[in-house]
Coordinates of C-alpha atoms in Angstrom, one line a residue:
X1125 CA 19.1 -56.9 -14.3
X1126 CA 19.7 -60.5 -12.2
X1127 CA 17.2 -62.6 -11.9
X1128 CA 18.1 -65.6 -9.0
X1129 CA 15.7 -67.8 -8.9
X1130 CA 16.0 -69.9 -5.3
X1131 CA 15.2 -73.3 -4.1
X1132 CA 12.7 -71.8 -1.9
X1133 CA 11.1 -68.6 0.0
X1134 CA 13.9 -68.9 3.0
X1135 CA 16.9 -69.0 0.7
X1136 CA 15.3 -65.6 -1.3
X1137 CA 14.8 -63.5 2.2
X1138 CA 18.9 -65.1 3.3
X1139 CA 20.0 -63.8 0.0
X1140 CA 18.5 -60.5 0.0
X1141 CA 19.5 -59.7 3.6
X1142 CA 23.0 -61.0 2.4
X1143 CA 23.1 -58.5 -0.6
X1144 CA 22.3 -55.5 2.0
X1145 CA 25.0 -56.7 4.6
X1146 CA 27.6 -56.4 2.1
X1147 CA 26.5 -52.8 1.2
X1148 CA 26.5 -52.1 4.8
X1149 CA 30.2 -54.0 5.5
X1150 CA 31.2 -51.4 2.6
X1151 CA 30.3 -48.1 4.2
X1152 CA 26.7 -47.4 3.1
X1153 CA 25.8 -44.3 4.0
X1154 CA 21.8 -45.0 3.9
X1155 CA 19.8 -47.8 3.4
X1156 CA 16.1 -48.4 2.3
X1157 CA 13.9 -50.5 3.8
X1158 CA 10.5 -51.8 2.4
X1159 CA 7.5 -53.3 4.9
X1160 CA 5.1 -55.9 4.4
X1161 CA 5.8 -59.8 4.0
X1162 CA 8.5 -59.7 1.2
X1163 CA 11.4 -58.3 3.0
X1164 CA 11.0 -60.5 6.1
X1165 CA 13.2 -62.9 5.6
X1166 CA 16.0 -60.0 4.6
X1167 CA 15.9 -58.6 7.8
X1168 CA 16.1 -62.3 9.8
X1169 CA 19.2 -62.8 8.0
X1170 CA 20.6 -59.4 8.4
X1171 CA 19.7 -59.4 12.3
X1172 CA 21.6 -62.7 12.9
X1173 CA 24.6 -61.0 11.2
X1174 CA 24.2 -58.9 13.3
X1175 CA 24.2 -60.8 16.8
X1176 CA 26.1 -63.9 15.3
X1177 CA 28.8 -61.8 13.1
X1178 CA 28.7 -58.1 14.5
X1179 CA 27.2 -55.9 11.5
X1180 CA 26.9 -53.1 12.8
X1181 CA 24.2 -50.3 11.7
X1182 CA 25.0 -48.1 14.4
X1183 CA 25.9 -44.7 11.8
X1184 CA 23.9 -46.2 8.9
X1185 CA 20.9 -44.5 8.1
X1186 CA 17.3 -45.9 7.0
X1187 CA 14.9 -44.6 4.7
X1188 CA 11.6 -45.7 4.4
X1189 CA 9.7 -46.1 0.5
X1190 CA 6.0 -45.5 2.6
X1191 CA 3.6 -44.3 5.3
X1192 CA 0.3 -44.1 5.6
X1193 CA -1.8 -41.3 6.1
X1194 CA -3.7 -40.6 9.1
X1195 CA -2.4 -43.4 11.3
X1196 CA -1.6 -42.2 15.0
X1197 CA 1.4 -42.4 16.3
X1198 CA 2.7 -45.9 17.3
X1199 CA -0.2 -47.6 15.3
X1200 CA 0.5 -51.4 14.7
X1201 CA 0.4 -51.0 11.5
X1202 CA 2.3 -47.4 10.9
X1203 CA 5.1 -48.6 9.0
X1204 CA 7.8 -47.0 11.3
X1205 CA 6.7 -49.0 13.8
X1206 CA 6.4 -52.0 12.0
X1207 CA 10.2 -51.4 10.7
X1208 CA 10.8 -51.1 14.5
X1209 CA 9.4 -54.1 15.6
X1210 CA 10.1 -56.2 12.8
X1211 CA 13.8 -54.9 12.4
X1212 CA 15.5 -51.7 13.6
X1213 CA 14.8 -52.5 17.5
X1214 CA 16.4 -55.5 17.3
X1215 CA 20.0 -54.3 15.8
X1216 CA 21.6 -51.5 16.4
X1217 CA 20.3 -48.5 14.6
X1218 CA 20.1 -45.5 16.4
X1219 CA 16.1 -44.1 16.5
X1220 CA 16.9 -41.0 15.1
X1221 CA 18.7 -42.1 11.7
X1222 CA 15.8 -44.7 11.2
X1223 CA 13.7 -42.4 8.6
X1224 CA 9.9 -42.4 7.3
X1225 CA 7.4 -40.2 5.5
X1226 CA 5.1 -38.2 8.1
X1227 CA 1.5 -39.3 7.9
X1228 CA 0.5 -37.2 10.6
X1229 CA 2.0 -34.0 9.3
X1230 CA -0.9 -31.3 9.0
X1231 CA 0.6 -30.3 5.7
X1232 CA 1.3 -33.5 3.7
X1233 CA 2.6 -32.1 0.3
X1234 CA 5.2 -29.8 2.5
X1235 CA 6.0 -33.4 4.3
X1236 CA 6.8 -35.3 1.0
X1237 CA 8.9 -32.5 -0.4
X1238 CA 10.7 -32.4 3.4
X1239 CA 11.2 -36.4 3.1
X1240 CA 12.7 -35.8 -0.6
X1241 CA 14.8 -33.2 0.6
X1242 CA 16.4 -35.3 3.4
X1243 CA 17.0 -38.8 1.2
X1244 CA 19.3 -35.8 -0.8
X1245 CA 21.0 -34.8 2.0
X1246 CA 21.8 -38.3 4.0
X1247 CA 22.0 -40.2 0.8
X1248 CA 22.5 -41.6 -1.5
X1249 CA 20.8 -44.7 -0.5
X1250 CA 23.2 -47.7 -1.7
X1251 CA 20.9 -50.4 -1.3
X1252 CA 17.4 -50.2 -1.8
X1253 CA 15.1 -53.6 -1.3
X1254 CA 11.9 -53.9 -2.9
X1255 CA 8.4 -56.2 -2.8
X1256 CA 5.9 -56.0 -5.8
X1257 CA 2.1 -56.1 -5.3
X1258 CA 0.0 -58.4 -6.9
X1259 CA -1.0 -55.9 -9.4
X1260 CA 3.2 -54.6 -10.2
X1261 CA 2.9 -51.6 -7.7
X1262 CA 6.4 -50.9 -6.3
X1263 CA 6.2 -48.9 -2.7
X1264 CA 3.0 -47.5 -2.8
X1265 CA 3.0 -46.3 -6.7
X1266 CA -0.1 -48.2 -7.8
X1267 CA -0.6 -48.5 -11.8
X1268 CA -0.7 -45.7 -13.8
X1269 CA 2.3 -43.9 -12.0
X1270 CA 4.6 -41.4 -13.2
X1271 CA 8.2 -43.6 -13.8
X1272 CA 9.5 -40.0 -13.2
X1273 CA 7.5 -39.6 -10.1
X1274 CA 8.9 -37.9 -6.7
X1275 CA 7.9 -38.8 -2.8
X1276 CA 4.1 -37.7 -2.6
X1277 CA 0.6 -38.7 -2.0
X1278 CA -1.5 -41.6 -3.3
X1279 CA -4.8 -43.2 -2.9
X1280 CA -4.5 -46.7 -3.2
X1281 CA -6.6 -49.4 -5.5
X1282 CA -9.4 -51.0 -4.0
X1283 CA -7.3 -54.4 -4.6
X1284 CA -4.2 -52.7 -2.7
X1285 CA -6.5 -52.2 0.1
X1286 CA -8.3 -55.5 -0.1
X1287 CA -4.6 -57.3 -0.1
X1288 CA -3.6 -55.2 3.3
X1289 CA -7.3 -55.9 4.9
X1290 CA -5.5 -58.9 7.0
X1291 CA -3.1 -56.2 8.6
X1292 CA -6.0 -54.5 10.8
X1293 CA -7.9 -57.9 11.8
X1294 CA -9.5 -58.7 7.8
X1295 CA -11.4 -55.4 8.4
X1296 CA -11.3 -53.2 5.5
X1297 CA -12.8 -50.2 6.9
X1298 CA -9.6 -49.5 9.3
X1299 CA -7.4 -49.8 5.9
X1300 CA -6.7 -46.0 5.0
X1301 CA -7.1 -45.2 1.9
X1302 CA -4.3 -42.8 1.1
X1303 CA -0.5 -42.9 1.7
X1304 CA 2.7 -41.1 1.2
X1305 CA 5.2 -43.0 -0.7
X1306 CA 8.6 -42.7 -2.6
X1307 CA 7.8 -42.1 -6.0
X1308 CA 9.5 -44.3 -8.7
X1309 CA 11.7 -41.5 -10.2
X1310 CA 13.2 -41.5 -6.0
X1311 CA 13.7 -45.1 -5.8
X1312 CA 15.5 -45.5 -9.2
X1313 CA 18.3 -42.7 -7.6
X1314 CA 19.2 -45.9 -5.1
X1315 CA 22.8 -47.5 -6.1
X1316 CA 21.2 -51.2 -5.9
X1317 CA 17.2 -52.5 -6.2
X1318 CA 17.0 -55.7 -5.2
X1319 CA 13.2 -57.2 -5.4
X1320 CA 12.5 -60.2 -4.0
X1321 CA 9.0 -61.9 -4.7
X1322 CA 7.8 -65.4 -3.1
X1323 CA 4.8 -67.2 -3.8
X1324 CA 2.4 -67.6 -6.7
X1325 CA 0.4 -65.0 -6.1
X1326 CA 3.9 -63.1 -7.4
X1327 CA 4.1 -64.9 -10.6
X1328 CA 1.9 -62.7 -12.9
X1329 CA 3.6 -59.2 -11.4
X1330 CA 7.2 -60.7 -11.9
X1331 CA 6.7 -62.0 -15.0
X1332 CA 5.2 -58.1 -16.2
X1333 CA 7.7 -56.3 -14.1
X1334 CA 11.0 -58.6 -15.7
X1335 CA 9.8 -59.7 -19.3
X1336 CA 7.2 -57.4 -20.0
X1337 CA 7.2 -53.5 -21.4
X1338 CA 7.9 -50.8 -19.6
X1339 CA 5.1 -49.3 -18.6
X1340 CA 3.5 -46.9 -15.6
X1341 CA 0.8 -49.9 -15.7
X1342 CA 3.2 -52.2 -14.4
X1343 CA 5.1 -49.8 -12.1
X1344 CA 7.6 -52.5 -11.3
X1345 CA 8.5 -52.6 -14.7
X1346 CA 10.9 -49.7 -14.0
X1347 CA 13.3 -51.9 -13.0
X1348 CA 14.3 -52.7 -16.6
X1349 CA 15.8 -48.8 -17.4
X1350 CA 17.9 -49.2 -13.7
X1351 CA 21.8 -50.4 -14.0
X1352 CA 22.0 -52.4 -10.9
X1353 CA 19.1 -54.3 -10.5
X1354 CA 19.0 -57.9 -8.3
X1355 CA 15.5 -59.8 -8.7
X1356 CA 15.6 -62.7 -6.4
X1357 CA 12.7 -65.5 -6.4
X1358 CA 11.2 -68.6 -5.4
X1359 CA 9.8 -71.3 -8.6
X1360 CA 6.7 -70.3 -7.6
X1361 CA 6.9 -66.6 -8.5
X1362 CA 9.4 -67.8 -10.9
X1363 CA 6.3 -69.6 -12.5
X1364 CA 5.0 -67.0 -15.6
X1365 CA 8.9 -66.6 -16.6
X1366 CA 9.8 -67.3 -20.1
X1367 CA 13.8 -67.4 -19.8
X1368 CA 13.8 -69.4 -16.8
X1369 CA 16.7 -71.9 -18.2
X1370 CA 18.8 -68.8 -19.3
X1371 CA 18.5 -66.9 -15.4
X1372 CA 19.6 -70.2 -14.1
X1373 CA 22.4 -70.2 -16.6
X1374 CA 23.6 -67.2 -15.8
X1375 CA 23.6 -67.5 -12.1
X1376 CA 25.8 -71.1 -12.3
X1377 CA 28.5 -69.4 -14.9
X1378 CA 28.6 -66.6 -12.7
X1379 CA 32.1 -64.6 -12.7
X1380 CA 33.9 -65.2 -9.9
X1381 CA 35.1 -61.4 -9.3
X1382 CA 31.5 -60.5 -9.8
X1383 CA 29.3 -60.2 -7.0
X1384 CA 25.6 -59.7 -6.9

């Protein structure tokens, strides 16, 4: 595992979109895309590559870690169409190759082994990126998760929901309460995780996830037992981190030949 820690939340979300234009630029087959605040910044940098630089994701393909249950079709706050708006639309992904679990499907465990199946087929996925929750959930696998775990249902935490209130207008009612989400065993088959976490509110959940046991408590912890693992930072979620001098170390003596 790498840990960067960054001068600030900007420099983390350039970074991280940098790391998945490179896998791109090398052929990737698939790529998987996370929602929520984390990965903004990513896809910025990777969407003024693409008009500034021409990366192209015109036969790349995108896999989705989540969806939520029950959400209609074009929702706000589906997560396709949040990948959409926030991404895909404005590069130049095809519709068709961009990839989620179906939250509408009338029978959901036949629609998580279907999503399974076709990450094995269109894979693998080289590059993976990642956010944490607060409490070390990664995707949608909330404490207590299988580290062996496949694509399937789960209800979320009351503090999972709480956290994505602000989503549907700080009204917790609208918030559903279960999803579909890549389980931990299907996001450790990616070639490359890279995390990135901003904030405070990050600290505690890095510092459990990076330094801490491995654990299905801290479902983020997982990324200790992959081989190719990026973490990437600001101070502030750098904050509960014992070896902070040594990760800074190893960044500045950083092999030339070896990239991130």
């Amino acid at each position: 595992m790498e840990l960067v820690i960054t001068d600030n939340a900007a420099e983390a979300g350039v970074l991280a979109g940098r790391i998945m234009a490179d896998h791109v630029r090398r052929g990737a087959r698939a790529i998987g895309l996370a929602t929520g605040s984390s990965p903004l910044g990513a896809y910025r940098e990777l969407i003024r590559q693409h008009r500034e630089d021409g990366l192209s994701f015109h036969t790349v393909k995108a896999f989705l870690l989540d969806e939520y249950i029950g959400l209609p079709p074009g929702h706000p706050q589906s997560y396709r169409q949040f990948i959409r708006d926030e991404f895909t639309s404005h590069v130049d992904f095809q519709d068709w190759n961009v990839h989620s679990p179906d939250g509408e499907a009338a029978e959901i465990p036949a629609a998580a082994a279907l999503y399974e199946t076709m990450i094995d087929e269109n894979g693998p996925i080289s590059v993976q990126i990642l956010g944490i929750g607060a409490n070390g959930h990664l995707g949608f696998n909330e404490p207590g998760s299988s580290l062996a775990s496949r694509t399937r249902v789960k209800t979320l935490t009351p503090k999972t929901r709480e956290d994505n209130a602000r989503f549907f207008d700080d009204d917790l009612s609208q918030v559903p309460t279960h999803v579909l989400t890549q389980g931990l065993g299907t996001i450790s088959d990616a070639g490359h995780l890279v995390m990135i976490a901003t904030g405070a509110g990050k600290a505690e959940a890095v510092a459990a996830a990076v330094e801490g046991p491995v654990s299905a408590f801290c479902p983020a912890s997982m990324l200790q037992l992959h081989p190719h693992v990026t973490v990437i930072v600001d101070p502030d979620a750098a904050a509960n981190l014992k070896a902070v001098d040594y990760y800074r170390f190893a960044v500045a003596n950083k092999p030339d030949w070896q990239s991130y």
